[in-house]
Structures are given as structure tokens and as C-alpha cells.
PDB file of C-alpha atoms and ligand atoms in Angstrom:
ATOM      1  CA  MET P   1    -135.978 -87.225-122.585  1.00 81.00           C
ATOM      2  CA  GLU P   2    -132.338 -86.676-121.954  1.00 90.00           C
ATOM      3  CA  LYS P   3    -132.030 -90.336-120.853  1.00 94.00           C
ATOM      4  CA  ARG P   4    -133.833 -91.569-123.997  1.00 96.00           C
ATOM      5  CA  VAL P   5    -131.772 -89.468-126.524  1.00 96.00           C
ATOM      6  CA  ILE P   6    -128.577 -90.947-124.906  1.00 96.00           C
ATOM      7  CA  GLU P   7    -130.182 -94.533-125.114  1.00 96.00           C
ATOM      8  CA  ILE P   8    -130.870 -93.798-128.853  1.00 96.00           C
ATOM      9  CA  LEU P   9    -127.187 -92.612-129.482  1.00 96.00           C
ATOM     10  CA  LYS P  10    -125.822 -95.439-127.530  1.00 95.00           C
ATOM     11  CA  ASN P  11    -128.149 -98.098-129.416  1.00 94.00           C
ATOM     12  CA  THR P  12    -127.194 -96.749-132.894  1.00 94.00           C
ATOM     13  CA  GLY P  13    -123.490 -96.341-132.185  1.00 93.00           C
ATOM     14  CA  ALA P  14    -123.634 -92.585-132.488  1.00 95.00           C
ATOM     15  CA  LEU P  15    -122.056 -92.262-128.813  1.00 95.00           C
ATOM     16  CA  LEU P  16    -118.992 -94.359-128.328  1.00 93.00           C
ATOM     17  CA  GLU P  17    -116.984 -95.056-125.335  1.00 92.00           C
ATOM     18  CA  GLY P  18    -113.341 -95.895-125.282  1.00 93.00           C
ATOM     19  CA  HIS P  19    -110.259 -94.017-126.357  1.00 96.00           C
ATOM     20  CA  PHE P  20    -110.287 -92.055-129.396  1.00 95.00           C
ATOM     21  CA  ILE P  21    -108.030 -89.698-131.467  1.00 94.00           C
ATOM     22  CA  LEU P  22    -110.191 -86.801-132.464  1.00 87.00           C
ATOM     23  CA  SER P  23    -109.704 -84.962-135.528  1.00 81.00           C
ATOM     24  CA  SER P  24    -108.085 -82.139-133.473  1.00 83.00           C
ATOM     25  CA  GLY P  25    -105.445 -84.688-132.540  1.00 90.00           C
ATOM     26  CA  LEU P  26    -106.659 -84.760-128.795  1.00 92.00           C
ATOM     27  CA  HIS P  27    -107.536 -87.721-127.236  1.00 96.00           C
ATOM     28  CA  SER P  28    -110.961 -88.417-125.695  1.00 94.00           C
ATOM     29  CA  SER P  29    -112.858 -91.142-123.872  1.00 94.00           C
ATOM     30  CA  ASN P  30    -115.708 -90.429-125.987  1.00 93.00           C
ATOM     31  CA  TYR P  31    -116.783 -89.847-129.518  1.00 92.00           C
ATOM     32  CA  VAL P  32    -120.080 -88.701-131.032  1.00 92.00           C
ATOM     33  CA  GLN P  33    -121.108 -89.275-134.733  1.00 91.00           C
ATOM     34  CA  CYS P  34    -124.830 -88.063-134.978  1.00 91.00           C
ATOM     35  CA  ALA P  35    -125.041 -89.491-138.553  1.00 92.00           C
ATOM     36  CA  LYS P  36    -125.308 -92.856-136.943  1.00 93.00           C
ATOM     37  CA  ALA P  37    -128.503 -92.182-135.131  1.00 94.00           C
ATOM     38  CA  PHE P  38    -130.055 -91.481-138.580  1.00 94.00           C
ATOM     39  CA  GLU P  39    -128.857 -94.769-140.000  1.00 95.00           C
ATOM     40  CA  TYR P  40    -132.019 -95.810-138.390  1.00 93.00           C
ATOM     41  CA  PRO P  41    -134.988 -93.593-139.633  1.00 94.00           C
ATOM     42  CA  GLU P  42    -137.258 -94.518-136.828  1.00 95.00           C
ATOM     43  CA  TYR P  43    -134.763 -93.059-134.166  1.00 95.00           C
ATOM     44  CA  GLY P  44    -133.999 -90.081-136.386  1.00 93.00           C
ATOM     45  CA  GLY P  45    -137.636 -89.428-136.633  1.00 95.00           C
ATOM     46  CA  GLU P  46    -138.065 -89.807-132.803  1.00 96.00           C
ATOM     47  CA  ILE P  47    -135.152 -87.177-132.333  1.00 97.00           C
ATOM     48  CA  GLY P  48    -136.556 -84.896-134.844  1.00 97.00           C
ATOM     49  CA  ALA P  49    -140.081 -85.151-133.045  1.00 97.00           C
ATOM     50  CA  LEU P  50    -138.384 -84.459-129.577  1.00 97.00           C
ATOM     51  CA  ILE P  51    -136.645 -81.174-130.811  1.00 98.00           C
ATOM     52  CA  ALA P  52    -140.048 -80.083-132.646  1.00 98.00           C
ATOM     53  CA  LYS P  53    -141.892 -80.740-129.256  1.00 98.00           C
ATOM     54  CA  GLU P  54    -139.437 -78.377-127.321  1.00 97.00           C
ATOM     55  CA  VAL P  55    -139.792 -75.642-130.017  1.00 98.00           C
ATOM     56  CA  SER P  56    -143.666 -75.875-130.129  1.00 97.00           C
ATOM     57  CA  GLU P  57    -143.939 -75.882-126.231  1.00 97.00           C
ATOM     58  CA  ALA P  58    -142.022 -72.885-126.050  1.00 97.00           C
ATOM     59  CA  GLY P  59    -144.711 -71.172-128.388  1.00 97.00           C
ATOM     60  CA  LEU P  60    -142.513 -70.696-131.393  1.00 97.00           C
ATOM     61  CA  ASN P  61    -144.184 -70.585-134.845  1.00 97.00           C
ATOM     62  CA  ILE P  62    -141.930 -71.674-137.593  1.00 98.00           C
ATOM     63  CA  ASP P  63    -142.364 -71.252-141.356  1.00 98.00           C
ATOM     64  CA  VAL P  64    -139.071 -72.681-142.302  1.00 98.00           C
ATOM     65  CA  VAL P  65    -136.332 -74.890-140.546  1.00 98.00           C
ATOM     66  CA  VAL P  66    -132.781 -74.528-141.912  1.00 98.00           C
ATOM     67  CA  GLY P  67    -129.934 -76.828-141.415  1.00 97.00           C
ATOM     68  CA  PRO P  68    -126.439 -76.466-142.657  1.00 96.00           C
ATOM     69  CA  ALA P  69    -125.008 -79.564-144.824  1.00 95.00           C
ATOM     70  CA  LEU P  70    -124.266 -81.912-144.099  1.00 92.00           C
ATOM     71  CA  GLY P  71    -124.885 -82.517-140.506  1.00 92.00           C
ATOM     72  CA  GLY P  72    -128.037 -80.339-140.405  1.00 95.00           C
ATOM     73  CA  VAL P  73    -129.850 -81.691-143.390  1.00 96.00           C
ATOM     74  CA  ILE P  74    -131.710 -84.705-141.967  1.00 96.00           C
ATOM     75  CA  VAL P  75    -132.394 -82.975-138.569  1.00 97.00           C
ATOM     76  CA  ALA P  76    -134.050 -79.989-140.297  1.00 98.00           C
ATOM     77  CA  TYR P  77    -136.049 -82.335-142.474  1.00 97.00           C
ATOM     78  CA  GLU P  78    -137.325 -84.348-139.390  1.00 97.00           C
ATOM     79  CA  VAL P  79    -137.883 -81.162-137.280  1.00 98.00           C
ATOM     80  CA  GLY P  80    -139.618 -79.457-140.137  1.00 98.00           C
ATOM     81  CA  LYS P  81    -141.962 -82.487-140.625  1.00 97.00           C
ATOM     82  CA  ASN P  82    -142.965 -82.378-137.220  1.00 97.00           C
ATOM     83  CA  LEU P  83    -143.439 -78.354-137.028  1.00 98.00           C
ATOM     84  CA  LYS P  84    -145.345 -78.713-140.425  1.00 98.00           C
ATOM     85  CA  ALA P  85    -142.730 -76.299-141.641  1.00 98.00           C
ATOM     86  CA  ARG P  86    -140.678 -76.280-144.773  1.00 98.00           C
ATOM     87  CA  ALA P  87    -137.263 -77.799-144.389  1.00 98.00           C
ATOM     88  CA  ILE P  88    -134.216 -76.570-146.457  1.00 98.00           C
ATOM     89  CA  PHE P  89    -130.398 -76.682-146.236  1.00 98.00           C
ATOM     90  CA  THR P  90    -127.479 -74.218-146.642  1.00 98.00           C
ATOM     91  CA  GLU P  91    -124.193 -75.463-147.958  1.00 97.00           C
ATOM     92  CA  ARG P  92    -120.905 -74.060-148.844  1.00 95.00           C
ATOM     93  CA  GLU P  93    -119.789 -72.999-152.269  1.00 94.00           C
ATOM     94  CA  GLU P  94    -116.138 -71.873-152.359  1.00 94.00           C
ATOM     95  CA  ASN P  95    -116.116 -71.775-148.600  1.00 93.00           C
ATOM     96  CA  VAL P  96    -119.118 -69.460-148.523  1.00 96.00           C
ATOM     97  CA  MET P  97    -122.321 -70.707-146.851  1.00 96.00           C
ATOM     98  CA  LYS P  98    -125.489 -70.227-149.218  1.00 97.00           C
ATOM     99  CA  LEU P  99    -128.872 -71.475-150.184  1.00 98.00           C
ATOM    100  CA  ARG P 100    -128.628 -73.362-153.572  1.00 97.00           C
ATOM    101  CA  ARG P 101    -130.957 -75.719-155.549  1.00 96.00           C
ATOM    102  CA  GLY P 102    -133.525 -73.054-155.735  1.00 97.00           C
ATOM    103  CA  PHE P 103    -134.236 -72.959-152.218  1.00 98.00           C
ATOM    104  CA  GLU P 104    -135.374 -69.498-150.967  1.00 97.00           C
ATOM    105  CA  ILE P 105    -136.532 -67.733-147.833  1.00 98.00           C
ATOM    106  CA  ASN P 106    -139.314 -65.017-148.059  1.00 98.00           C
ATOM    107  CA  GLU P 107    -139.060 -61.641-146.437  1.00 98.00           C
ATOM    108  CA  GLY P 108    -140.389 -62.049-142.932  1.00 98.00           C
ATOM    109  CA  GLU P 109    -140.518 -65.674-142.744  1.00 98.00           C
ATOM    110  CA  LYS P 110    -139.901 -67.156-139.382  1.00 98.00           C
ATOM    111  CA  VAL P 111    -136.654 -69.387-139.322  1.00 98.00           C
ATOM    112  CA  LEU P 112    -135.458 -71.892-136.973  1.00 98.00           C
ATOM    113  CA  ILE P 113    -131.875 -73.064-137.732  1.00 98.00           C
ATOM    114  CA  VAL P 114    -131.076 -76.550-136.707  1.00 98.00           C
ATOM    115  CA  GLU P 115    -127.652 -78.430-136.452  1.00 96.00           C
ATOM    116  CA  ASP P 116    -126.687 -82.089-135.290  1.00 95.00           C
ATOM    117  CA  VAL P 117    -124.090 -80.887-132.862  1.00 93.00           C
ATOM    118  CA  VAL P 118    -123.298 -77.382-131.662  1.00 93.00           C
ATOM    119  CA  THR P 119    -119.670 -76.811-130.678  1.00 88.00           C
ATOM    120  CA  THR P 120    -118.415 -73.343-131.546  1.00 87.00           C
ATOM    121  CA  GLY P 121    -121.485 -72.533-133.360  1.00 90.00           C
ATOM    122  CA  LYS P 122    -119.558 -70.907-136.210  1.00 90.00           C
ATOM    123  CA  SER P 123    -121.565 -72.664-139.078  1.00 91.00           C
ATOM    124  CA  THR P 124    -124.847 -71.733-137.295  1.00 95.00           C
ATOM    125  CA  PHE P 125    -123.783 -68.089-137.472  1.00 96.00           C
ATOM    126  CA  GLU P 126    -123.144 -68.276-141.044  1.00 96.00           C
ATOM    127  CA  VAL P 127    -126.627 -69.745-141.659  1.00 97.00           C
ATOM    128  CA  VAL P 128    -127.902 -66.725-139.557  1.00 97.00           C
ATOM    129  CA  ASP P 129    -126.206 -64.298-142.224  1.00 97.00           C
ATOM    130  CA  VAL P 130    -127.742 -66.404-145.098  1.00 98.00           C
ATOM    131  CA  VAL P 131    -131.310 -66.118-143.478  1.00 98.00           C
ATOM    132  CA  GLU P 132    -131.052 -62.484-142.820  1.00 98.00           C
ATOM    133  CA  SER P 133    -129.645 -61.830-146.416  1.00 98.00           C
ATOM    134  CA  TYR P 134    -133.097 -63.050-147.655  1.00 98.00           C
ATOM    135  CA  GLY P 135    -135.103 -60.969-145.135  1.00 98.00           C
ATOM    136  CA  GLY P 136    -135.896 -63.848-143.182  1.00 98.00           C
ATOM    137  CA  LYS P 137    -136.447 -63.609-139.436  1.00 98.00           C
ATOM    138  CA  VAL P 138    -134.259 -66.116-137.224  1.00 98.00           C
ATOM    139  CA  VAL P 139    -136.456 -66.892-134.209  1.00 98.00           C
ATOM    140  CA  GLY P 140    -134.467 -69.694-132.466  1.00 98.00           C
ATOM    141  CA  PHE P 141    -131.656 -72.465-132.900  1.00 98.00           C
ATOM    142  CA  ALA P 142    -131.758 -76.050-132.066  1.00 98.00           C
ATOM    143  CA  SER P 143    -129.555 -79.198-132.021  1.00 97.00           C
ATOM    144  CA  ILE P 144    -129.564 -82.630-130.856  1.00 97.00           C
ATOM    145  CA  ILE P 145    -126.330 -82.268-128.838  1.00 95.00           C
ATOM    146  CA  ASN P 146    -124.760 -79.236-127.062  1.00 95.00           C
ATOM    147  CA  ARG P 147    -121.114 -79.333-126.846  1.00 91.00           C
ATOM    148  CA  SER P 148    -120.556 -75.620-126.690  1.00 90.00           C
ATOM    149  CA  GLY P 149    -120.080 -75.629-122.932  1.00 91.00           C
ATOM    150  CA  LYS P 150    -122.749 -72.939-122.768  1.00 94.00           C
ATOM    151  CA  GLU P 151    -126.479 -73.101-121.944  1.00 96.00           C
ATOM    152  CA  ASN P 152    -126.953 -70.802-124.988  1.00 97.00           C
ATOM    153  CA  PRO P 153    -123.905 -69.890-127.186  1.00 95.00           C
ATOM    154  CA  PHE P 154    -126.221 -67.755-129.338  1.00 96.00           C
ATOM    155  CA  ALA P 155    -127.938 -65.539-126.924  1.00 94.00           C
ATOM    156  CA  GLU P 156    -125.288 -62.812-126.819  1.00 93.00           C
ATOM    157  CA  LYS P 157    -125.207 -62.070-130.437  1.00 93.00           C
ATOM    158  CA  THR P 158    -128.656 -62.511-131.269  1.00 93.00           C
ATOM    159  CA  ASN P 159    -130.481 -60.705-128.453  1.00 92.00           C
ATOM    160  CA  GLY P 160    -131.436 -63.534-126.471  1.00 95.00           C
ATOM    161  CA  LYS P 161    -132.955 -65.834-129.027  1.00 97.00           C
ATOM    162  CA  PRO P 162    -133.814 -69.198-127.561  1.00 98.00           C
ATOM    163  CA  TYR P 163    -131.655 -72.403-128.077  1.00 98.00           C
ATOM    164  CA  PHE P 164    -133.164 -75.791-127.649  1.00 98.00           C
ATOM    165  CA  TYR P 165    -130.902 -78.977-127.352  1.00 98.00           C
ATOM    166  CA  LEU P 166    -131.806 -82.502-126.246  1.00 97.00           C
ATOM    167  CA  VAL P 167    -128.532 -83.449-124.695  1.00 97.00           C
ATOM    168  CA  LYS P 168    -125.392 -81.648-123.389  1.00 96.00           C
ATOM    169  CA  PHE P 169    -122.002 -83.168-123.303  1.00 94.00           C
ATOM    170  CA  ASP P 170    -118.939 -82.103-121.937  1.00 90.00           C
ATOM    171  CA  PHE P 171    -116.220 -84.706-122.492  1.00 90.00           C
ATOM    172  CA  PRO P 172    -112.705 -83.965-121.331  1.00 90.00           C
ATOM    173  CA  THR P 173    -110.111 -84.038-124.030  1.00 91.00           C
ATOM    174  CA  TYR P 174    -106.494 -84.686-123.370  1.00 95.00           C
ATOM    175  CA  ASN P 175    -103.058 -84.048-124.987  1.00 95.00           C
ATOM    176  CA  PRO P 176    -101.548 -87.213-126.297  1.00 94.00           C
ATOM    177  CA  ASP P 177     -98.409 -86.714-124.028  1.00 95.00           C
ATOM    178  CA  ASP P 178    -100.710 -86.383-120.994  1.00 95.00           C
ATOM    179  CA  CYS P 179    -103.465 -88.767-121.840  1.00 97.00           C
ATOM    180  CA  PRO P 180    -104.675 -91.120-118.922  1.00 96.00           C
ATOM    181  CA  LEU P 181    -105.965 -93.422-121.198  1.00 96.00           C
ATOM    182  CA  CYS P 182    -102.776 -93.905-122.969  1.00 96.00           C
ATOM    183  CA  LYS P 183    -101.093 -94.143-119.528  1.00 96.00           C
ATOM    184  CA  SER P 184    -103.559 -97.142-118.682  1.00 95.00           C
ATOM    185  CA  GLY P 185    -102.537 -98.845-122.029  1.00 94.00           C
ATOM    186  CA  ILE P 186    -105.920 -98.807-123.875  1.00 93.00           C
ATOM    187  CA  PRO P 187    -105.093 -98.607-127.599  1.00 94.00           C
ATOM    188  CA  ALA P 188    -106.182 -95.433-129.163  1.00 95.00           C
ATOM    189  CA  VAL P 189    -108.499 -95.701-132.223  1.00 93.00           C
ATOM    190  CA  LYS P 190    -109.187 -93.031-134.949  1.00 92.00           C
ATOM    191  CA  PRO P 191    -113.158 -92.801-135.150  1.00 84.00           C
ATOM    192  CA  GLY P 192    -114.508 -93.977-138.535  1.00 73.00           C
ATOM    193  CA  SER P 193    -111.635 -96.214-139.401  1.00 67.00           C
ATOM    194  CA  ARG P 194    -112.278 -99.822-140.314  1.00 60.00           C
ATOM    195  CA  LYS P 195    -110.158-100.843-137.339  1.00 57.00           C
ATOM    196  CA  MET P 196    -112.486 -99.419-134.996  1.00 54.00           C
ATOM    197  CA  ASN P 197    -115.682-100.764-136.838  1.00 45.00           C
ATOM    198  CA  THR P 198    -114.350-104.304-136.607  1.00 40.00           C
ATOM    199  CA  LYS P 199    -113.269-104.116-133.002  1.00 39.00           C
TER     200      LYS P 199
HETATM  201 ZN1   ZN Z 201    -104.670 -91.243-125.290  1.00 66.67          ZN
END
């Protein structure tokens, strides 16, 4: 499964190899832009189905799938479709995560929180607060990619709630002063720039 997911990410240009300047200013030989995988709905659908399969096989019943905007919106939709659950999203308003657009979670509903990539898990924890403020019950977490460096970055603060992911990446990052890729003379590119796309 992991092999297939990596194949999809590479085929769609969601996973790039080269020499990149990350938004943090650090350099890396890899860059992931999950949105690219959803540029092709058949691949996006496949990814959603794979996550849903993991969740069902673990015996979880889900009423609502919630993803934080923007990264979690389509993933939540595709996972929700396969779990036959509702799919909604949270978004920030004046920097506070909330449900808008008439979305609601009913008291006691079982909720799966879904992201595209989990790094620190910060936005996911903000979604937990939103779900609980409605009386919803978070029963698990899921993402396409786990970049947290941990098996389950949510376990500790959520009493061991399960976390499902399709692939785990642990790409090394470098300071520009001490980057082996810079030293080897490979030009560094900022992901998303036009220069990169025409390369
Ligand atoms: Zn570099």
C-alpha cells in the first residue's frame, strides 16, 4: 500500500526530488505538495479509499469526518464518502479554528479528524477543541502523510486514540550554510515557483 501511495505522489508531482528551499528557509532534497495528488480525482479517490479502509478495518464507526481547511477539505470528503459518513471542514476566522457555513456536530457523534500531512499536529489539535466544543467524540485521526517523526503524535494527549496514515516521510533538512546539495552545485528552487514548474 505504501508503495502504491508513493507511486501516486510521484506520478502526480506531489512528491518531488531535487533541491528545495522550504518555507522555513531550510533546504531539503524532497518536497511534498499533497494538493497535486488531488489534481487527478481518480488518484484522490484512491487515496481516500485507502485511508477509509484502514479506519474500517480497525473497527471504527464514524459519523462525521472533519478536516481543517485547506489541506484537509478534499481528503475529508473522499474519506467520508468511503466511510458513508458526513464530511465537513473547519477553517480559521481571525486565526481561530471553527465550523462555519452551517456545519454542525451533534452531541455524541463519533468524529474522525483527517489531514493531508501531519507535521506538528497543531491544526489537528485545534480541530479536536472544535469537535469537543460541540459535544462530539473524537475517536481517531488520519492523514495521507506522517511527517511528525512519531508513530502517533496524538496518542499522549488523547488517551491513545488511534492514528492512521498511508506513508511516513522523514526527509532531512539542512541549513543553507551547511547544505550538501548546495555544495554539490545543484541549483536550489522554491517549490511552487514558475521556474520550478518549467524546469
Ligand atoms: Zn541547499
